[in-house]
């Protein structure tokens, strides 16, 4: 469904005439009216001809379509691309700088990793590997969070809010496609997911764009059971496209105790540093085999559960 299909005339402050419409949402002429442009011009824009679009026209579309900051940035990206000469850049391996790795390793008590815009995990600290150990069980390829969500059935057990995570993953890739439309690796990833996952196809077709910078994420971990963690996504300006994602627990909460138990299991299984690969997959597998699953009650006492 297009963006205008998600806005009713009442939401846009327009009168509704007639009992039923053939399609949901706003018609093209209504969007054009709200944006202050002709219907012919709006139709041309919707069909992808965005050459020479002015800031005033964009502002009108922002208002008419009720776009949030992320959606506005995405539309600006699309207009920029429409007015630029297509250049497909060859995908190159991405590495985390040593100083960034040291920063990750210094974050004791915090699970953290670095990802790129395609949702590849480029590196992590010990607790980051331990938290996401189910995603590191396939040594055949680098870890990609979108592949894990849509192609690995274990993700539905791991993510307590799988639906929300799936929506976030597809929305993040859609936003990245607007920023980097000629990224060959991204194109291949979207093609792979579209071929193999109906769940992804449905969400990709919705054209939702989202950035998730902070929030609370519940997990059902195979070693320590249920825990609910705060996450913060911190972009690295010196490394465009790279983002640190850090997970912390509320002080004194059952989740803090569960995270501490998980941290102790990483010490028992040896350090995990550097970029994801076969070694991290082997360590993840050994940890899952060596450590029994611990329920929240065993961590925090009878009757206690972390909040979702």
Coordinates of C-alpha atoms in Angstrom, one line a residue:
X1 CA 0.0 0.0 0.0
X2 CA 1.3 3.5 -0.9
X3 CA 1.7 6.2 1.7
X4 CA -1.4 8.0 0.5
X5 CA -3.4 4.8 0.8
X6 CA -2.7 4.8 4.6
X7 CA -4.3 8.3 5.2
X8 CA -8.1 8.7 5.3
X9 CA -9.7 11.9 4.1
X10 CA -10.8 12.6 7.7
X11 CA -7.2 12.3 8.9
X12 CA -6.2 14.8 6.2
X13 CA -9.0 17.2 7.2
X14 CA -11.0 16.6 4.0
X15 CA -14.7 15.9 3.7
X16 CA -15.8 12.4 2.7
X17 CA -18.4 12.3 -0.1
X18 CA -20.2 9.0 -0.7
X19 CA -20.5 5.9 1.4
X20 CA -17.7 3.9 -0.1
X21 CA -14.4 4.4 -2.0
X22 CA -13.0 1.9 -4.5
X23 CA -9.6 2.2 -2.9
X24 CA -8.5 3.1 0.6
X25 CA -6.8 6.4 1.5
X26 CA -6.4 9.6 -0.4
X27 CA -6.9 10.0 -4.1
X28 CA -4.1 11.6 -6.2
X29 CA -6.2 14.7 -6.8
X30 CA -6.6 15.1 -3.0
X31 CA -2.9 14.8 -2.3
X32 CA -2.2 17.3 -5.1
X33 CA -4.8 19.7 -3.5
X34 CA -3.2 19.3 0.0
X35 CA 0.3 19.8 -1.4
X36 CA -0.6 22.8 -3.5
X37 CA 0.4 21.3 -6.9
X38 CA -1.4 20.2 -10.0
X39 CA -2.7 16.6 -10.2
X40 CA -0.6 16.2 -13.4
X41 CA 2.6 17.2 -11.6
X42 CA 1.8 14.9 -8.6
X43 CA 1.0 11.9 -10.9
X44 CA 4.4 12.5 -12.6
X45 CA 6.1 12.5 -9.2
X46 CA 4.4 9.4 -8.0
X47 CA 5.5 7.6 -11.2
X48 CA 9.2 8.4 -10.4
X49 CA 9.8 11.5 -12.4
X50 CA 11.2 13.8 -9.7
X51 CA 13.6 15.9 -11.8
X52 CA 13.8 19.5 -10.7
X53 CA 11.6 19.2 -7.6
X54 CA 11.8 22.3 -5.4
X55 CA 12.0 22.4 -1.7
X56 CA 8.6 24.1 -1.6
X57 CA 7.0 21.1 -3.4
X58 CA 8.7 18.7 -1.0
X59 CA 7.4 20.7 2.0
X60 CA 3.9 20.5 0.5
X61 CA 4.2 16.7 0.1
X62 CA 5.6 16.3 3.6
X63 CA 2.4 18.0 5.0
X64 CA 0.0 16.3 2.6
X65 CA 1.3 12.8 3.3
X66 CA 1.9 13.5 7.0
X67 CA 5.5 12.2 6.9
X68 CA 7.6 11.8 10.0
X69 CA 11.3 12.8 10.1
X70 CA 12.5 9.4 8.9
X71 CA 10.0 9.3 6.0
X72 CA 10.9 12.8 5.0
X73 CA 14.6 11.8 4.9
X74 CA 13.7 8.8 2.8
X75 CA 11.7 11.0 0.3
X76 CA 14.6 13.4 0.1
X77 CA 16.9 10.5 -0.7
X78 CA 14.6 9.3 -3.5
X79 CA 14.5 12.8 -5.0
X80 CA 18.3 13.1 -4.8
X81 CA 18.8 9.8 -6.5
X82 CA 16.3 10.7 -9.2
X83 CA 18.3 13.8 -10.0
X84 CA 21.7 12.1 -9.8
X85 CA 23.7 10.1 -12.4
X86 CA 23.4 6.4 -11.6
X87 CA 26.6 5.0 -10.3
X88 CA 26.8 1.4 -9.1
X89 CA 29.6 1.1 -6.6
X90 CA 31.3 -2.2 -6.1
X91 CA 30.7 -3.7 -2.7
X92 CA 33.8 -3.9 -0.6
X93 CA 34.5 -5.7 2.7
X94 CA 33.7 -3.5 5.7
X95 CA 35.9 -3.7 8.8
X96 CA 35.6 -2.2 12.2
X97 CA 38.5 0.1 13.1
X98 CA 40.7 -1.2 16.0
X99 CA 39.8 1.8 18.2
X100 CA 36.1 1.0 17.7
X101 CA 36.7 -2.6 18.6
X102 CA 38.5 -1.5 21.8
X103 CA 35.5 0.6 22.6
X104 CA 33.2 -2.4 22.2
X105 CA 35.4 -4.5 24.4
X106 CA 35.5 -1.9 27.1
X107 CA 31.7 -2.0 27.4
X108 CA 31.6 -4.6 30.1
X109 CA 28.0 -5.4 31.3
X110 CA 26.7 -4.1 28.0
X111 CA 26.0 -6.3 24.9
X112 CA 27.1 -4.4 21.8
X113 CA 27.9 -4.9 18.2
X114 CA 28.6 -2.9 15.1
X115 CA 26.3 -3.3 12.0
X116 CA 26.1 -1.6 8.6
X117 CA 23.1 -0.4 6.7
X118 CA 22.4 -3.8 5.3
X119 CA 22.2 -5.2 8.8
X120 CA 25.4 -7.2 8.6
X121 CA 27.0 -7.6 12.0
X122 CA 30.6 -6.5 11.4
X123 CA 31.9 -7.1 15.0
X124 CA 30.8 -7.4 18.6
X125 CA 32.0 -7.6 22.1
X126 CA 31.9 -10.8 24.2
X127 CA 28.5 -10.1 25.6
X128 CA 27.2 -9.1 22.2
X129 CA 28.2 -12.5 20.7
X130 CA 26.6 -14.2 23.7
X131 CA 23.3 -12.4 23.5
X132 CA 23.0 -13.0 19.7
X133 CA 24.5 -16.5 19.9
X134 CA 21.6 -18.1 18.0
X135 CA 22.4 -15.9 15.0
X136 CA 26.0 -17.1 14.9
X137 CA 25.3 -20.8 14.6
X138 CA 25.7 -20.9 10.8
X139 CA 29.5 -20.7 10.0
X140 CA 28.9 -20.6 6.3
X141 CA 28.4 -16.9 5.8
X142 CA 28.7 -13.6 7.7
X143 CA 25.8 -12.8 10.1
X144 CA 23.1 -10.7 8.7
X145 CA 20.2 -9.8 11.0
X146 CA 17.6 -9.7 8.2
X147 CA 18.6 -13.2 7.0
X148 CA 18.4 -14.4 10.6
X149 CA 14.9 -12.9 11.1
X150 CA 13.3 -14.0 7.9
X151 CA 15.2 -17.2 7.0
X152 CA 16.0 -18.8 10.3
X153 CA 13.1 -20.4 12.3
X154 CA 15.1 -20.0 15.5
X155 CA 14.6 -16.2 15.3
X156 CA 10.9 -16.6 16.2
X157 CA 11.9 -18.2 19.5
X158 CA 14.7 -15.8 20.1
X159 CA 12.7 -12.5 19.5
X160 CA 9.8 -12.3 21.9
X161 CA 8.3 -9.6 19.6
X162 CA 9.2 -11.2 16.3
X163 CA 6.5 -9.3 14.4
X164 CA 7.9 -6.0 15.5
X165 CA 11.4 -7.0 14.7
X166 CA 10.4 -8.2 11.3
X167 CA 8.7 -4.9 10.6
X168 CA 11.8 -3.1 11.8
X169 CA 14.1 -5.2 9.6
X170 CA 12.2 -4.6 6.4
X171 CA 11.8 -0.9 7.2
X172 CA 15.5 -0.5 7.8
X173 CA 16.4 -2.2 4.6
X174 CA 13.8 0.0 2.7
X175 CA 15.4 3.1 4.2
X176 CA 18.9 1.9 3.2
X177 CA 17.7 1.2 -0.3
X178 CA 16.7 4.9 -0.5
X179 CA 20.2 6.0 0.7
X180 CA 22.2 3.5 -1.3
X181 CA 20.1 2.3 -4.3
X182 CA 23.2 1.1 -6.2
X183 CA 24.6 -1.1 -3.5
X184 CA 25.0 -4.4 -5.2
X185 CA 25.2 -6.4 -2.0
X186 CA 21.9 -4.8 -0.8
X187 CA 20.2 -5.5 -4.1
X188 CA 21.3 -9.2 -3.8
X189 CA 20.1 -9.4 -0.2
X190 CA 16.7 -8.0 -1.0
X191 CA 16.4 -10.4 -3.9
X192 CA 17.4 -13.4 -1.8
X193 CA 14.9 -12.5 1.0
X194 CA 12.1 -11.8 -1.6
X195 CA 12.6 -15.2 -3.2
X196 CA 12.8 -17.2 0.1
X197 CA 10.5 -15.4 2.5
X198 CA 6.8 -14.6 2.1
X199 CA 7.0 -12.7 5.4
X200 CA 9.7 -10.4 3.9
X201 CA 7.8 -9.9 0.6
X202 CA 4.7 -8.7 2.4
X203 CA 6.6 -6.2 4.6
X204 CA 8.8 -5.0 1.7
X205 CA 5.8 -4.3 -0.4
X206 CA 4.4 -2.0 2.3
X207 CA 7.2 0.5 1.6
X208 CA 7.5 1.5 5.3
X209 CA 10.7 3.1 6.2
X210 CA 11.9 3.2 9.8
X211 CA 15.0 3.9 11.8
X212 CA 15.1 2.4 15.3
X213 CA 17.5 4.4 17.5
X214 CA 16.3 3.6 21.0
X215 CA 13.7 1.4 22.7
X216 CA 13.1 -1.7 24.7
X217 CA 13.5 -5.2 23.1
X218 CA 12.4 -8.4 24.8
X219 CA 14.3 -11.6 24.1
X220 CA 13.8 -15.3 24.9
X221 CA 17.4 -16.5 25.1
X222 CA 18.3 -20.2 24.9
X223 CA 20.7 -19.9 27.8
X224 CA 19.2 -17.4 30.3
X225 CA 15.5 -17.4 29.3
X226 CA 13.5 -14.2 29.1
X227 CA 15.1 -10.8 29.4
X228 CA 14.1 -7.3 28.4
X229 CA 16.8 -4.9 27.4
X230 CA 17.1 -1.2 26.5
X231 CA 18.8 -0.6 23.2
X232 CA 20.5 2.5 21.7
X233 CA 21.8 2.8 18.2
X234 CA 24.8 5.2 17.9
X235 CA 26.0 6.1 14.4
X236 CA 29.8 6.4 13.8
X237 CA 30.3 9.7 11.9
X238 CA 33.9 8.7 11.0
X239 CA 32.7 5.4 9.5
X240 CA 29.7 6.2 7.4
X241 CA 27.1 3.5 7.4
X242 CA 28.4 1.9 10.6
X243 CA 26.3 1.9 13.8
X244 CA 27.0 0.7 17.3
X245 CA 24.0 -1.0 18.8
X246 CA 24.2 -1.4 22.6
X247 CA 21.9 -3.3 24.9
X248 CA 21.7 -2.6 28.7
X249 CA 19.4 -3.7 31.5
X250 CA 17.6 -1.6 34.1
X251 CA 19.7 -1.6 37.3
X252 CA 18.4 -4.1 39.8
X253 CA 16.0 -5.8 37.4
X254 CA 15.7 -9.5 36.7
X255 CA 17.0 -8.8 33.2
X256 CA 20.2 -7.3 34.7
X257 CA 20.7 -10.5 36.7
X258 CA 20.1 -12.6 33.5
X259 CA 22.5 -10.5 31.5
X260 CA 25.1 -10.9 34.3
X261 CA 24.6 -14.7 34.2
X262 CA 25.1 -14.6 30.4
X263 CA 28.3 -12.6 30.9
X264 CA 29.6 -15.2 33.3
X265 CA 29.0 -17.9 30.7
X266 CA 31.1 -16.0 28.2
X267 CA 34.0 -16.0 30.6
X268 CA 33.6 -19.8 31.1
X269 CA 33.7 -20.3 27.3
X270 CA 36.7 -18.0 26.6
X271 CA 37.0 -14.5 25.0
X272 CA 35.4 -13.7 21.7
X273 CA 36.9 -10.7 19.9
X274 CA 37.2 -9.4 16.4
X275 CA 35.0 -9.9 13.4
X276 CA 32.3 -12.5 13.1
X277 CA 33.3 -15.7 11.5
X278 CA 33.7 -19.4 11.9
X279 CA 35.3 -19.0 15.3
X280 CA 32.4 -17.0 16.7
X281 CA 30.0 -19.6 15.4
X282 CA 31.9 -22.4 17.0
X283 CA 32.0 -20.5 20.3
X284 CA 28.3 -19.7 20.1
X285 CA 27.5 -23.4 19.5
X286 CA 29.7 -24.5 22.4
X287 CA 28.0 -22.1 24.7
X288 CA 24.5 -23.3 23.8
X289 CA 25.6 -26.9 24.4
X290 CA 27.5 -26.2 27.6
X291 CA 25.1 -24.0 29.4
X292 CA 21.6 -25.2 30.5
X293 CA 18.7 -22.8 29.8
X294 CA 18.0 -20.8 33.0
X295 CA 14.5 -19.6 33.6
X296 CA 13.7 -16.1 34.9
X297 CA 12.6 -17.6 38.2
X298 CA 16.0 -19.3 38.7
X299 CA 17.7 -15.9 38.1
X300 CA 15.4 -13.7 40.1
X301 CA 13.4 -15.8 42.4
X302 CA 9.9 -17.4 42.2
X303 CA 7.1 -15.5 40.5
X304 CA 9.4 -12.8 39.0
X305 CA 9.4 -12.1 35.2
X306 CA 11.0 -9.3 33.3
X307 CA 8.6 -7.0 31.5
X308 CA 8.1 -7.3 27.8

